[in-house]
mmCIF file of C-alpha atoms and ligand atoms in Angstrom:
data_model
loop_
_atom_site.group_PDB
_atom_site.id
_atom_site.type_symbol
_atom_site.label_atom_id
_atom_site.label_comp_id
_atom_site.label_asym_id
_atom_site.label_seq_id
_atom_site.Cartn_x
_atom_site.Cartn_y
_atom_site.Cartn_z
ATOM 1 C CA MET A 22 0.000 0.000 0.000
ATOM 2 C CA LYS A 23 1.413 3.429 -0.958
ATOM 3 C CA ARG A 24 1.680 6.050 1.739
ATOM 4 C CA ILE A 25 0.959 9.678 0.806
ATOM 5 C CA LEU A 26 1.670 12.882 2.729
ATOM 6 C CA VAL A 27 -1.088 15.437 2.077
ATOM 7 C CA THR A 28 -0.219 19.030 3.039
ATOM 8 C CA GLY A 29 -3.254 21.266 3.555
ATOM 9 C CA GLY A 30 -5.195 18.052 4.212
ATOM 10 C CA THR A 31 -7.964 19.606 6.321
ATOM 11 C CA GLY A 32 -8.704 22.274 3.684
ATOM 12 C CA TYR A 33 -11.458 22.313 1.082
ATOM 13 C CA ILE A 34 -9.730 20.435 -1.741
ATOM 14 C CA GLY A 35 -7.293 18.594 0.576
ATOM 15 C CA SER A 36 -10.102 16.940 2.578
ATOM 16 C CA HIS A 37 -11.835 15.755 -0.613
ATOM 17 C CA ALA A 38 -8.516 14.409 -1.902
ATOM 18 C CA CYS A 39 -7.879 12.575 1.410
ATOM 19 C CA LEU A 40 -11.289 10.937 1.016
ATOM 20 C CA GLU A 41 -10.555 9.804 -2.561
ATOM 21 C CA LEU A 42 -7.095 8.557 -1.531
ATOM 22 C CA LEU A 43 -8.608 6.421 1.247
ATOM 23 C CA LEU A 44 -11.220 5.037 -1.151
ATOM 24 C CA ALA A 45 -8.407 4.121 -3.556
ATOM 25 C CA ASP A 46 -6.633 2.287 -0.678
ATOM 26 C CA TYR A 47 -3.790 4.710 -0.098
ATOM 27 C CA GLU A 48 -2.488 5.285 3.399
ATOM 28 C CA VAL A 49 -2.842 8.987 4.226
ATOM 29 C CA ILE A 50 -0.776 11.232 6.496
ATOM 30 C CA ALA A 51 -2.348 14.693 6.504
ATOM 31 C CA ILE A 52 -0.742 17.849 7.860
ATOM 32 C CA ASP A 53 -2.137 21.367 8.165
ATOM 33 C CA ASN A 54 -1.612 24.404 10.384
ATOM 34 C CA LEU A 55 -5.432 24.867 10.575
ATOM 35 C CA SER A 56 -5.085 28.552 9.583
ATOM 36 C CA ASN A 57 -8.009 28.255 7.147
ATOM 37 C CA SER A 58 -9.680 24.975 8.071
ATOM 38 C CA SER A 59 -10.815 22.683 10.839
ATOM 39 C CA GLU A 60 -9.899 19.140 11.833
ATOM 40 C CA GLU A 61 -13.622 18.400 11.750
ATOM 41 C CA SER A 62 -13.322 17.876 7.956
ATOM 42 C CA LEU A 63 -11.093 14.839 8.485
ATOM 43 C CA LYS A 64 -13.317 13.435 11.250
ATOM 44 C CA ARG A 65 -16.077 13.457 8.652
ATOM 45 C CA VAL A 66 -13.792 11.888 6.021
ATOM 46 C CA ARG A 67 -13.221 9.028 8.485
ATOM 47 C CA ASN A 68 -16.999 8.693 8.961
ATOM 48 C CA ILE A 69 -17.785 8.675 5.253
ATOM 49 C CA THR A 70 -15.066 6.176 4.304
ATOM 50 C CA ASN A 71 -15.033 4.129 7.495
ATOM 51 C CA LYS A 72 -11.241 4.261 7.184
ATOM 52 C CA ASP A 73 -8.615 5.940 9.294
ATOM 53 C CA LEU A 74 -5.940 8.466 8.406
ATOM 54 C CA ILE A 75 -3.247 10.200 10.445
ATOM 55 C CA PHE A 76 -3.349 13.942 11.113
ATOM 56 C CA HIS A 77 -0.670 16.215 12.576
ATOM 57 C CA LYS A 78 -0.976 19.945 13.117
ATOM 58 C CA VAL A 79 2.180 21.189 11.386
ATOM 59 C CA ASP A 80 3.064 24.541 9.838
ATOM 60 C CA LEU A 81 5.193 24.370 6.679
ATOM 61 C CA LEU A 82 7.175 27.286 8.058
ATOM 62 C CA ASP A 83 8.282 25.073 10.977
ATOM 63 C CA LYS A 84 11.164 23.120 9.416
ATOM 64 C CA GLN A 85 11.770 20.925 12.462
ATOM 65 C CA GLU A 86 8.204 19.659 12.782
ATOM 66 C CA LEU A 87 7.978 19.125 9.030
ATOM 67 C CA ASN A 88 11.156 17.089 9.050
ATOM 68 C CA LYS A 89 9.905 15.035 12.016
ATOM 69 C CA VAL A 90 6.790 14.010 10.100
ATOM 70 C CA LEU A 91 8.734 13.109 6.966
ATOM 71 C CA SER A 92 11.290 11.080 8.860
ATOM 72 C CA LYS A 93 8.685 9.301 11.002
ATOM 73 C CA TYR A 94 6.439 8.206 8.128
ATOM 74 C CA LYS A 95 8.284 6.823 5.141
ATOM 75 C CA VAL A 96 5.973 8.321 2.511
ATOM 76 C CA ASP A 97 6.082 7.456 -1.188
ATOM 77 C CA ALA A 98 4.783 10.799 -2.405
ATOM 78 C CA VAL A 99 3.526 14.211 -1.351
ATOM 79 C CA ILE A 100 0.403 16.018 -2.543
ATOM 80 C CA HIS A 101 0.987 19.655 -1.702
ATOM 81 C CA PHE A 102 -2.211 21.672 -1.176
ATOM 82 C CA ALA A 103 -1.136 23.862 1.759
ATOM 83 C CA GLY A 104 -1.162 27.523 0.843
ATOM 84 C CA LEU A 105 -2.943 30.828 1.157
ATOM 85 C CA LYS A 106 -5.335 31.567 -1.700
ATOM 86 C CA ALA A 107 -7.146 34.898 -1.316
ATOM 87 C CA VAL A 108 -6.176 37.128 -4.236
ATOM 88 C CA GLY A 109 -7.266 40.422 -2.578
ATOM 89 C CA GLU A 110 -5.411 39.635 0.650
ATOM 90 C CA SER A 111 -2.279 38.768 -1.350
ATOM 91 C CA VAL A 112 -2.250 42.306 -2.772
ATOM 92 C CA GLU A 113 -2.470 43.787 0.728
ATOM 93 C CA LEU A 114 -0.044 41.335 2.348
ATOM 94 C CA PRO A 115 2.334 40.152 -0.384
ATOM 95 C CA LEU A 116 5.146 39.137 1.992
ATOM 96 C CA LYS A 117 2.776 36.886 3.948
ATOM 97 C CA TYR A 118 1.874 35.150 0.679
ATOM 98 C CA TYR A 119 5.461 34.722 -0.517
ATOM 99 C CA PHE A 120 6.594 33.462 2.912
ATOM 100 C CA ASN A 121 3.760 31.056 3.279
ATOM 101 C CA ASN A 122 3.449 29.736 -0.263
ATOM 102 C CA VAL A 123 7.047 29.970 -1.505
ATOM 103 C CA VAL A 124 9.148 29.557 1.664
ATOM 104 C CA GLY A 125 6.673 26.911 2.919
ATOM 105 C CA THR A 126 7.274 24.938 -0.292
ATOM 106 C CA LEU A 127 11.069 25.390 -0.047
ATOM 107 C CA ASN A 128 10.936 23.915 3.473
ATOM 108 C CA LEU A 129 8.818 21.041 2.222
ATOM 109 C CA CYS A 130 11.223 20.294 -0.649
ATOM 110 C CA GLU A 131 14.204 20.462 1.701
ATOM 111 C CA ALA A 132 12.563 17.972 4.078
ATOM 112 C CA MET A 133 11.692 15.741 1.095
ATOM 113 C CA ILE A 134 15.328 15.779 -0.064
ATOM 114 C CA LYS A 135 16.534 14.889 3.465
ATOM 115 C CA ASN A 136 14.156 11.954 3.561
ATOM 116 C CA ASN A 137 14.666 10.841 -0.036
ATOM 117 C CA VAL A 138 11.085 11.496 -1.153
ATOM 118 C CA LYS A 139 11.103 12.625 -4.773
ATOM 119 C CA THR A 140 7.495 12.563 -5.926
ATOM 120 C CA ILE A 141 5.282 15.631 -5.523
ATOM 121 C CA VAL A 142 1.950 16.723 -6.955
ATOM 122 C CA PHE A 143 1.531 20.488 -6.592
ATOM 123 C CA SER A 144 -1.687 22.562 -6.496
ATOM 124 C CA SER A 145 -1.155 25.270 -9.038
ATOM 125 C CA SER A 146 -3.884 27.431 -10.511
ATOM 126 C CA CYS A 147 -5.153 28.789 -13.817
ATOM 127 C CA THR A 148 -4.341 32.143 -12.237
ATOM 128 C CA VAL A 149 -0.732 31.624 -13.453
ATOM 129 C CA TYR A 150 -1.966 32.317 -17.008
ATOM 130 C CA GLY A 151 -3.271 35.790 -16.090
ATOM 131 C CA VAL A 152 -5.528 37.521 -18.607
ATOM 132 C CA GLN A 153 -5.156 35.896 -22.042
ATOM 133 C CA GLU A 154 -6.696 36.646 -25.432
ATOM 134 C CA LYS A 155 -6.949 33.124 -26.793
ATOM 135 C CA MET A 156 -9.178 30.392 -25.311
ATOM 136 C CA PRO A 157 -9.070 27.545 -24.422
ATOM 137 C CA LEU A 158 -5.893 27.792 -22.361
ATOM 138 C CA LYS A 159 -3.228 25.208 -23.060
ATOM 139 C CA GLU A 160 -0.413 24.301 -20.686
ATOM 140 C CA ASP A 161 2.180 25.956 -22.943
ATOM 141 C CA CYS A 162 0.540 29.428 -22.859
ATOM 142 C CA PRO A 163 2.929 32.099 -21.597
ATOM 143 C CA LEU A 164 2.543 32.659 -17.854
ATOM 144 C CA GLN A 165 1.634 36.197 -16.800
ATOM 145 C CA PRO A 166 0.103 36.124 -13.317
ATOM 146 C CA CYS A 167 -1.119 39.544 -12.237
ATOM 147 C CA ASN A 168 -1.215 39.431 -8.426
ATOM 148 C CA PRO A 169 1.088 38.193 -5.616
ATOM 149 C CA TYR A 170 -0.972 35.019 -5.091
ATOM 150 C CA GLY A 171 -0.614 34.091 -8.761
ATOM 151 C CA ARG A 172 3.070 34.987 -8.780
ATOM 152 C CA SER A 173 3.658 32.809 -5.689
ATOM 153 C CA LYS A 174 2.164 29.871 -7.660
ATOM 154 C CA ARG A 175 4.293 30.671 -10.714
ATOM 155 C CA ASP A 176 7.392 30.934 -8.492
ATOM 156 C CA VAL A 177 6.737 27.529 -6.913
ATOM 157 C CA GLU A 178 6.283 26.024 -10.384
ATOM 158 C CA GLU A 179 9.690 27.431 -11.365
ATOM 159 C CA ILE A 180 11.358 26.206 -8.167
ATOM 160 C CA LEU A 181 10.011 22.710 -8.803
ATOM 161 C CA ASN A 182 11.267 22.911 -12.395
ATOM 162 C CA ASP A 183 14.725 23.819 -11.088
ATOM 163 C CA ILE A 184 14.671 20.891 -8.642
ATOM 164 C CA TYR A 185 13.872 18.579 -11.530
ATOM 165 C CA ASN A 186 16.706 20.070 -13.617
ATOM 166 C CA MET A 187 19.057 19.481 -10.661
ATOM 167 C CA ASP A 188 17.974 15.846 -10.261
ATOM 168 C CA THR A 189 15.953 14.216 -13.037
ATOM 169 C CA SER A 190 15.047 11.255 -10.838
ATOM 170 C CA TRP A 191 12.362 13.502 -9.277
ATOM 171 C CA ASN A 192 8.786 13.015 -10.309
ATOM 172 C CA ILE A 193 6.893 16.298 -10.309
ATOM 173 C CA VAL A 194 3.332 16.978 -11.412
ATOM 174 C CA LEU A 195 1.988 20.538 -11.547
ATOM 175 C CA LEU A 196 -1.810 20.595 -11.643
ATOM 176 C CA ARG A 197 -3.357 23.884 -12.710
ATOM 177 C CA TYR A 198 -6.903 23.948 -11.371
ATOM 178 C CA PHE A 199 -9.591 26.010 -13.025
ATOM 179 C CA ASN A 200 -12.530 26.915 -10.700
ATOM 180 C CA PRO A 201 -13.077 24.193 -8.083
ATOM 181 C CA VAL A 202 -16.655 24.162 -6.738
ATOM 182 C CA GLY A 203 -19.221 21.818 -5.213
ATOM 183 C CA ALA A 204 -18.864 19.346 -2.390
ATOM 184 C CA HIS A 205 -18.846 15.638 -1.688
ATOM 185 C CA GLY A 206 -22.233 14.039 -2.499
ATOM 186 C CA SER A 207 -22.699 12.974 1.152
ATOM 187 C CA GLY A 208 -23.178 16.640 2.121
ATOM 188 C CA GLN A 209 -20.734 16.060 4.991
ATOM 189 C CA ILE A 210 -17.657 17.842 3.641
ATOM 190 C CA GLY A 211 -17.458 20.983 1.541
ATOM 191 C CA GLU A 212 -16.098 24.506 1.322
ATOM 192 C CA SER A 213 -16.293 26.434 4.584
ATOM 193 C CA PRO A 214 -14.981 29.940 3.859
ATOM 194 C CA LEU A 215 -14.155 32.230 6.771
ATOM 195 C CA GLY A 216 -16.278 35.391 6.579
ATOM 196 C CA THR A 217 -17.960 36.536 3.377
ATOM 197 C CA PRO A 218 -17.005 34.322 0.417
ATOM 198 C CA ASN A 219 -14.924 35.854 -2.406
ATOM 199 C CA ASN A 220 -15.961 33.300 -4.992
ATOM 200 C CA LEU A 221 -19.180 32.934 -6.917
ATOM 201 C CA LEU A 222 -20.677 29.575 -5.952
ATOM 202 C CA PRO A 223 -20.178 29.789 -2.171
ATOM 203 C CA TYR A 224 -21.643 33.308 -2.346
ATOM 204 C CA ILE A 225 -24.724 32.077 -4.244
ATOM 205 C CA ALA A 226 -25.113 29.202 -1.754
ATOM 206 C CA GLN A 227 -25.087 31.631 1.171
ATOM 207 C CA VAL A 228 -27.716 33.822 -0.537
ATOM 208 C CA ALA A 229 -29.858 30.703 -1.068
ATOM 209 C CA VAL A 230 -29.620 29.683 2.589
ATOM 210 C CA GLY A 231 -30.467 33.227 3.732
ATOM 211 C CA LYS A 232 -27.084 34.184 5.201
ATOM 212 C CA LEU A 233 -26.505 36.923 2.597
ATOM 213 C CA PRO A 234 -29.250 39.158 1.157
ATOM 214 C CA GLU A 235 -28.250 39.170 -2.520
ATOM 215 C CA LEU A 236 -25.495 38.390 -4.985
ATOM 216 C CA HIS A 237 -23.490 41.223 -6.531
ATOM 217 C CA VAL A 238 -22.891 40.338 -10.179
ATOM 218 C CA PHE A 239 -19.571 41.881 -11.132
ATOM 219 C CA GLY A 240 -20.376 43.286 -14.577
ATOM 220 C CA ASP A 241 -22.965 42.457 -17.251
ATOM 221 C CA ASP A 242 -21.168 44.243 -20.081
ATOM 222 C CA TYR A 243 -18.482 41.670 -20.916
ATOM 223 C CA PRO A 244 -18.206 40.472 -24.523
ATOM 224 C CA THR A 245 -19.841 37.122 -23.621
ATOM 225 C CA SER A 246 -23.188 35.597 -24.647
ATOM 226 C CA ASP A 247 -25.099 37.215 -21.733
ATOM 227 C CA GLY A 248 -22.596 39.901 -20.702
ATOM 228 C CA THR A 249 -21.418 38.173 -17.485
ATOM 229 C CA GLY A 250 -18.030 36.565 -16.818
ATOM 230 C CA VAL A 251 -17.446 33.028 -18.068
ATOM 231 C CA ARG A 252 -15.392 30.446 -16.124
ATOM 232 C CA ASP A 253 -14.531 26.764 -16.231
ATOM 233 C CA TYR A 254 -16.053 25.377 -13.005
ATOM 234 C CA ILE A 255 -14.906 21.923 -11.978
ATOM 235 C CA HIS A 256 -16.472 19.656 -9.347
ATOM 236 C CA VAL A 257 -14.117 19.199 -6.394
ATOM 237 C CA VAL A 258 -14.616 15.415 -6.519
ATOM 238 C CA ASP A 259 -13.540 15.312 -10.187
ATOM 239 C CA LEU A 260 -10.583 17.505 -9.283
ATOM 240 C CA SER A 261 -9.577 15.235 -6.399
ATOM 241 C CA ARG A 262 -9.751 12.209 -8.657
ATOM 242 C CA GLY A 263 -7.382 14.013 -11.036
ATOM 243 C CA HIS A 264 -4.776 13.833 -8.260
ATOM 244 C CA ILE A 265 -5.271 10.096 -7.888
ATOM 245 C CA ARG A 266 -4.871 9.652 -11.647
ATOM 246 C CA ALA A 267 -1.704 11.768 -11.543
ATOM 247 C CA LEU A 268 -0.311 9.608 -8.730
ATOM 248 C CA GLU A 269 -1.304 6.325 -10.322
ATOM 249 C CA SER A 270 0.189 7.115 -13.672
ATOM 250 C CA LYS A 271 3.311 8.897 -12.433
ATOM 251 C CA ILE A 272 4.219 7.537 -8.991
ATOM 252 C CA SER A 273 6.688 4.906 -10.170
ATOM 253 C CA GLY A 274 8.452 6.927 -12.859
ATOM 254 C CA SER A 275 10.304 10.202 -13.024
ATOM 255 C CA GLY A 276 9.630 13.383 -14.960
ATOM 256 C CA MET A 277 8.253 16.882 -14.891
ATOM 257 C CA HIS A 278 4.646 17.244 -16.028
ATOM 258 C CA THR A 279 2.060 20.031 -16.115
ATOM 259 C CA TYR A 280 -1.688 19.529 -16.576
ATOM 260 C CA ASN A 281 -4.752 21.725 -16.658
ATOM 261 C CA LEU A 282 -7.639 20.325 -14.622
ATOM 262 C CA GLY A 283 -10.861 21.819 -15.921
ATOM 263 C CA THR A 284 -13.933 20.678 -17.844
ATOM 264 C CA GLY A 285 -13.072 22.596 -21.001
ATOM 265 C CA LYS A 286 -16.521 24.259 -20.868
ATOM 266 C CA GLY A 287 -17.352 27.837 -19.922
ATOM 267 C CA CYS A 288 -20.316 28.825 -17.749
ATOM 268 C CA SER A 289 -21.495 32.414 -17.207
ATOM 269 C CA VAL A 290 -22.583 33.981 -13.912
ATOM 270 C CA PHE A 291 -26.211 34.071 -15.101
ATOM 271 C CA GLU A 292 -26.036 30.408 -16.174
ATOM 272 C CA MET A 293 -24.699 29.495 -12.741
ATOM 273 C CA ILE A 294 -27.525 31.415 -11.017
ATOM 274 C CA SER A 295 -30.152 29.602 -13.164
ATOM 275 C CA ALA A 296 -28.631 26.167 -12.499
ATOM 276 C CA PHE A 297 -28.529 26.864 -8.763
ATOM 277 C CA GLU A 298 -32.138 28.085 -8.702
ATOM 278 C CA LYS A 299 -33.226 24.959 -10.598
ATOM 279 C CA VAL A 300 -31.613 22.438 -8.247
ATOM 280 C CA SER A 301 -32.336 24.291 -4.983
ATOM 281 C CA GLY A 302 -35.789 25.643 -5.739
ATOM 282 C CA LYS A 303 -34.580 28.942 -4.200
ATOM 283 C CA LYS A 304 -34.703 32.361 -5.838
ATOM 284 C CA ILE A 305 -31.264 33.989 -5.984
ATOM 285 C CA ASN A 306 -31.664 37.748 -5.659
ATOM 286 C CA PHE A 307 -28.944 39.726 -7.346
ATOM 287 C CA GLN A 308 -27.955 43.209 -8.405
ATOM 288 C CA ILE A 309 -25.580 44.231 -11.157
ATOM 289 C CA ASN A 310 -22.429 45.960 -9.950
ATOM 290 C CA ASP A 311 -19.299 47.289 -11.671
ATOM 291 C CA ARG A 312 -16.718 44.818 -12.930
ATOM 292 C CA ARG A 313 -14.326 43.486 -10.260
ATOM 293 C CA SER A 314 -10.841 44.798 -10.922
ATOM 294 C CA GLY A 315 -8.486 42.166 -12.365
ATOM 295 C CA ASP A 316 -11.307 39.925 -13.668
ATOM 296 C CA SER A 317 -11.195 38.634 -17.231
ATOM 297 C CA ALA A 318 -14.256 38.106 -19.435
ATOM 298 C CA ILE A 319 -13.658 34.452 -20.261
ATOM 299 C CA CYS A 320 -11.400 31.722 -18.939
ATOM 300 C CA TYR A 321 -11.603 28.008 -19.711
ATOM 301 C CA ALA A 322 -9.216 25.117 -20.055
ATOM 302 C CA ASP A 323 -7.992 22.856 -22.765
ATOM 303 C CA SER A 324 -7.817 19.675 -20.641
ATOM 304 C CA GLN A 325 -6.920 17.285 -23.445
ATOM 305 C CA LYS A 326 -3.400 16.717 -22.182
ATOM 306 C CA ALA A 327 -4.702 15.342 -18.848
ATOM 307 C CA GLN A 328 -7.183 13.205 -20.742
ATOM 308 C CA LYS A 329 -4.537 11.748 -23.067
ATOM 309 C CA GLU A 330 -1.702 11.282 -20.587
ATOM 310 C CA LEU A 331 -3.513 10.645 -17.303
ATOM 311 C CA GLY A 332 -6.714 9.095 -18.627
ATOM 312 C CA TRP A 333 -8.615 11.690 -16.594
ATOM 313 C CA ALA A 334 -11.641 13.742 -17.578
ATOM 314 C CA ALA A 335 -14.216 15.592 -15.492
ATOM 315 C CA GLU A 336 -17.535 13.749 -15.220
ATOM 316 C CA TYR A 337 -19.833 16.131 -13.393
ATOM 317 C CA ASP A 338 -21.785 19.006 -14.953
ATOM 318 C CA ILE A 339 -22.852 22.398 -13.574
ATOM 319 C CA GLU A 340 -26.152 21.051 -12.197
ATOM 320 C CA LYS A 341 -24.356 18.372 -10.169
ATOM 321 C CA MET A 342 -21.888 21.009 -8.905
ATOM 322 C CA CYS A 343 -24.803 23.218 -7.757
ATOM 323 C CA GLU A 344 -26.750 20.262 -6.330
ATOM 324 C CA ASP A 345 -23.813 19.130 -4.176
ATOM 325 C CA ALA A 346 -22.904 22.692 -3.141
ATOM 326 C CA TRP A 347 -26.527 23.204 -2.085
ATOM 327 C CA HIS A 348 -26.719 19.863 -0.226
ATOM 328 C CA TRP A 349 -23.560 20.773 1.729
ATOM 329 C CA GLN A 350 -24.698 24.362 2.410
ATOM 330 C CA SER A 351 -28.224 23.423 3.505
ATOM 331 C CA CYS A 352 -26.973 20.619 5.808
ATOM 332 C CA ASN A 353 -24.192 22.868 7.209
ATOM 333 C CA PRO A 354 -25.354 26.506 7.048
ATOM 334 C CA ASN A 355 -22.342 27.562 9.159
ATOM 335 C CA GLY A 356 -19.814 25.243 7.529
ATOM 336 C CA TYR A 357 -17.803 23.287 10.112
ATOM 337 C CA GLU A 358 -18.477 25.807 12.909
HETATM 338 P P1 LIG B 30 -7.984 25.876 1.690
HETATM 339 O O1 LIG B 30 -7.613 27.174 2.311
HETATM 340 O O2 LIG B 30 -9.283 25.288 2.043
HETATM 341 O O3 LIG B 30 -6.836 24.801 1.981
HETATM 342 C C1 LIG B 30 -5.490 25.142 2.122
HETATM 343 C C2 LIG B 30 -5.035 24.576 3.464
HETATM 344 O O4 LIG B 30 -3.654 24.891 3.660
HETATM 345 C C3 LIG B 30 -5.799 25.171 4.641
HETATM 346 O O5 LIG B 30 -6.369 24.105 5.379
HETATM 347 C C4 LIG B 30 -4.766 25.927 5.447
HETATM 348 O O6 LIG B 30 -5.026 25.865 6.835
HETATM 349 C C5 LIG B 30 -3.483 25.199 5.051
HETATM 350 N N1 LIG B 30 -2.264 25.995 5.150
HETATM 351 C C6 LIG B 30 -2.023 27.231 4.667
HETATM 352 N N2 LIG B 30 -0.776 27.601 4.957
HETATM 353 C C7 LIG B 30 -0.194 26.568 5.625
HETATM 354 C C8 LIG B 30 1.087 26.358 6.204
HETATM 355 N N3 LIG B 30 2.030 27.290 6.171
HETATM 356 N N4 LIG B 30 1.340 25.185 6.806
HETATM 357 C C9 LIG B 30 0.390 24.230 6.878
HETATM 358 N N5 LIG B 30 -0.847 24.368 6.374
HETATM 359 C C10 LIG B 30 -1.129 25.539 5.747
HETATM 360 O O7 LIG B 30 -7.852 26.060 0.122
HETATM 361 P P2 LIG B 30 -8.225 25.043 -1.053
HETATM 362 O O8 LIG B 30 -9.287 25.689 -1.867
HETATM 363 O O9 LIG B 30 -8.432 23.691 -0.545
HETATM 364 O O10 LIG B 30 -6.884 25.118 -1.899
HETATM 365 C C11 LIG B 30 -5.883 24.124 -1.831
HETATM 366 C C12 LIG B 30 -4.748 24.517 -2.766
HETATM 367 O O11 LIG B 30 -5.245 24.627 -4.097
HETATM 368 C C13 LIG B 30 -4.118 25.871 -2.423
HETATM 369 O O12 LIG B 30 -2.730 25.774 -2.616
HETATM 370 C C14 LIG B 30 -4.732 26.806 -3.440
HETATM 371 O O13 LIG B 30 -3.893 27.894 -3.735
HETATM 372 C C15 LIG B 30 -4.885 25.880 -4.651
HETATM 373 N N6 LIG B 30 -5.945 26.323 -5.562
HETATM 374 C C16 LIG B 30 -7.202 26.540 -5.057
HETATM 375 C C17 LIG B 30 -8.201 26.998 -5.904
HETATM 376 C C18 LIG B 30 -9.591 27.280 -5.392
HETATM 377 O O14 LIG B 30 -10.317 28.034 -6.036
HETATM 378 N N7 LIG B 30 -10.024 26.707 -4.275
HETATM 379 C C19 LIG B 30 -7.913 27.200 -7.261
HETATM 380 C C20 LIG B 30 -6.633 26.956 -7.738
HETATM 381 C C21 LIG B 30 -5.645 26.505 -6.861
HETATM 382 C C1 LIG B 31 -10.885 33.255 -8.546
HETATM 383 C C2 LIG B 31 -9.563 33.841 -8.135
HETATM 384 C C3 LIG B 31 -8.471 33.295 -9.033
HETATM 385 C C4 LIG B 31 -8.470 31.776 -9.026
HETATM 386 C C5 LIG B 31 -9.830 31.298 -9.489
HETATM 387 C C6 LIG B 31 -9.933 29.793 -9.506
HETATM 388 C C7 LIG B 31 -10.209 36.041 -7.239
HETATM 389 C C8 LIG B 31 -10.199 37.517 -7.466
HETATM 390 N N1 LIG B 31 -9.668 35.295 -8.246
HETATM 391 O O1 LIG B 31 -11.207 33.871 -9.768
HETATM 392 O O2 LIG B 31 -7.207 33.733 -8.612
HETATM 393 O O3 LIG B 31 -7.502 31.277 -9.923
HETATM 394 O O4 LIG B 31 -10.830 31.839 -8.602
HETATM 395 O O5 LIG B 31 -10.153 29.298 -8.263
HETATM 396 O O6 LIG B 31 -10.629 35.547 -6.205
HETATM 397 N N2 LIG B 31 -18.508 36.912 -9.461
HETATM 398 C C9 LIG B 31 -19.604 37.714 -9.231
HETATM 399 N N3 LIG B 31 -19.951 37.961 -7.936
HETATM 400 C C10 LIG B 31 -19.287 37.448 -6.865
HETATM 401 C C11 LIG B 31 -18.171 36.615 -7.112
HETATM 402 C C12 LIG B 31 -17.807 36.383 -8.422
HETATM 403 O O7 LIG B 31 -20.232 38.201 -10.170
HETATM 404 O O8 LIG B 31 -19.658 37.723 -5.718
HETATM 405 C C13 LIG B 31 -18.130 36.608 -10.866
HETATM 406 C C14 LIG B 31 -16.712 37.025 -11.227
HETATM 407 O O9 LIG B 31 -16.684 38.328 -11.740
HETATM 408 C C15 LIG B 31 -16.349 35.954 -12.276
HETATM 409 C C16 LIG B 31 -17.118 34.719 -11.808
HETATM 410 O O10 LIG B 31 -18.161 35.197 -10.988
HETATM 411 O O11 LIG B 31 -16.813 36.328 -13.540
HETATM 412 C C17 LIG B 31 -16.272 33.745 -11.011
HETATM 413 O O12 LIG B 31 -15.645 34.436 -9.940
HETATM 414 P P1 LIG B 31 -14.784 33.659 -8.836
HETATM 415 O O13 LIG B 31 -15.586 32.531 -8.300
HETATM 416 O O14 LIG B 31 -14.295 34.669 -7.868
HETATM 417 O O15 LIG B 31 -13.588 33.009 -9.661
HETATM 418 P P2 LIG B 31 -12.492 33.741 -10.593
HETATM 419 O O16 LIG B 31 -12.878 35.096 -10.946
HETATM 420 O O17 LIG B 31 -12.235 32.848 -11.737
#
């Protein structure tokens, strides 16, 4: 049985990935500093799967503790989710983002080298592409991230590239996620943002459950079919399974690989509101506001490389994403609190 270290394991995507790893019979060691999550997520993962996993509260900035975990558990690979992800906050506190996301990853890589672990799957983001003219986005598009969060992701990608150039026996997979949404079908684990959500679907879900009065639609004058922004939303369960496919196809070899994980289909803000209203039976009140600074009109993936090389493709559509987000939100109006 392969043993995997999952950093950021209590977080939104990390907890769903831990669940899929357990279902695929991996042994899971999760670490997290709990700065943006709760251990409750993993208690629920244990309940859903009826399987156990190990959790340690560890900060990636604490080299000693990190090294202790890696030397105690002889892991075969690392899936590295831990990081800060709020774009607006990264503009206000860039050093916090570079320390946490870049220095945290340097510490992780150093501990991996010490303990002879050479396989890592890294959570990158479509944000590394920045605003681009041509869609769909392919992995070889030039990278032009336009905020400190995005640049911290691009920097980590480059650091991992340099590690591979130093030692080609490493096995590195960079996964660039498009817009992860939804929740596990059980309704027991999902996204539990602190404070008011920044992202569209959790905001809509909180309007539906009555926690927020109305959605602010950021612009209806984009050059898109209905004037609202278009994104490539991907169900978090599909996304998590992409990590398992990456591990299964790459764990025994070596190489440096980059894949987009998206559906390849765009969905507008109005389309998302309609789908949510349909599955929840709730009216989503909204008002049109100005465009949000830094937003692009359209962004969607070309995910053919992941399909060809990993045998992975997203299965779930927008309705299933809304249905599962709504199930989670209505069963847990206050998230894990
Ligand atoms: P999340 O905040 O729910 O999970 C990240 C976890 O990392 C949190 O549990 C947090 O407590 C932990 N963490 C942060 N800094 C840490 C540190 N120094 N040491 C230990 N733990 C630390 O976010 P998520 O949505 O699950 O995102 C997971 C990863 O995927 C992140 O790296 C994020 O940048 C990336 N990503 C997310 C999205 C998205 O929209 N959710 C899109 C693209 C990429
Ligand atoms: C966000 C991140 C981006 C990350 C991406 C994928 C920000 C500013 N950007 O962008 O770095 O790579 O997720 O996870 O957080 N919208 C509204 N009202 C809202 C919220 C959003 O109209 O209250 C619109 C946006 O203008 C956009 C769409 O909904 O057109 C999706 O927004 P969001 O969920 O924030 O995702 P991204 O903009 O893609």
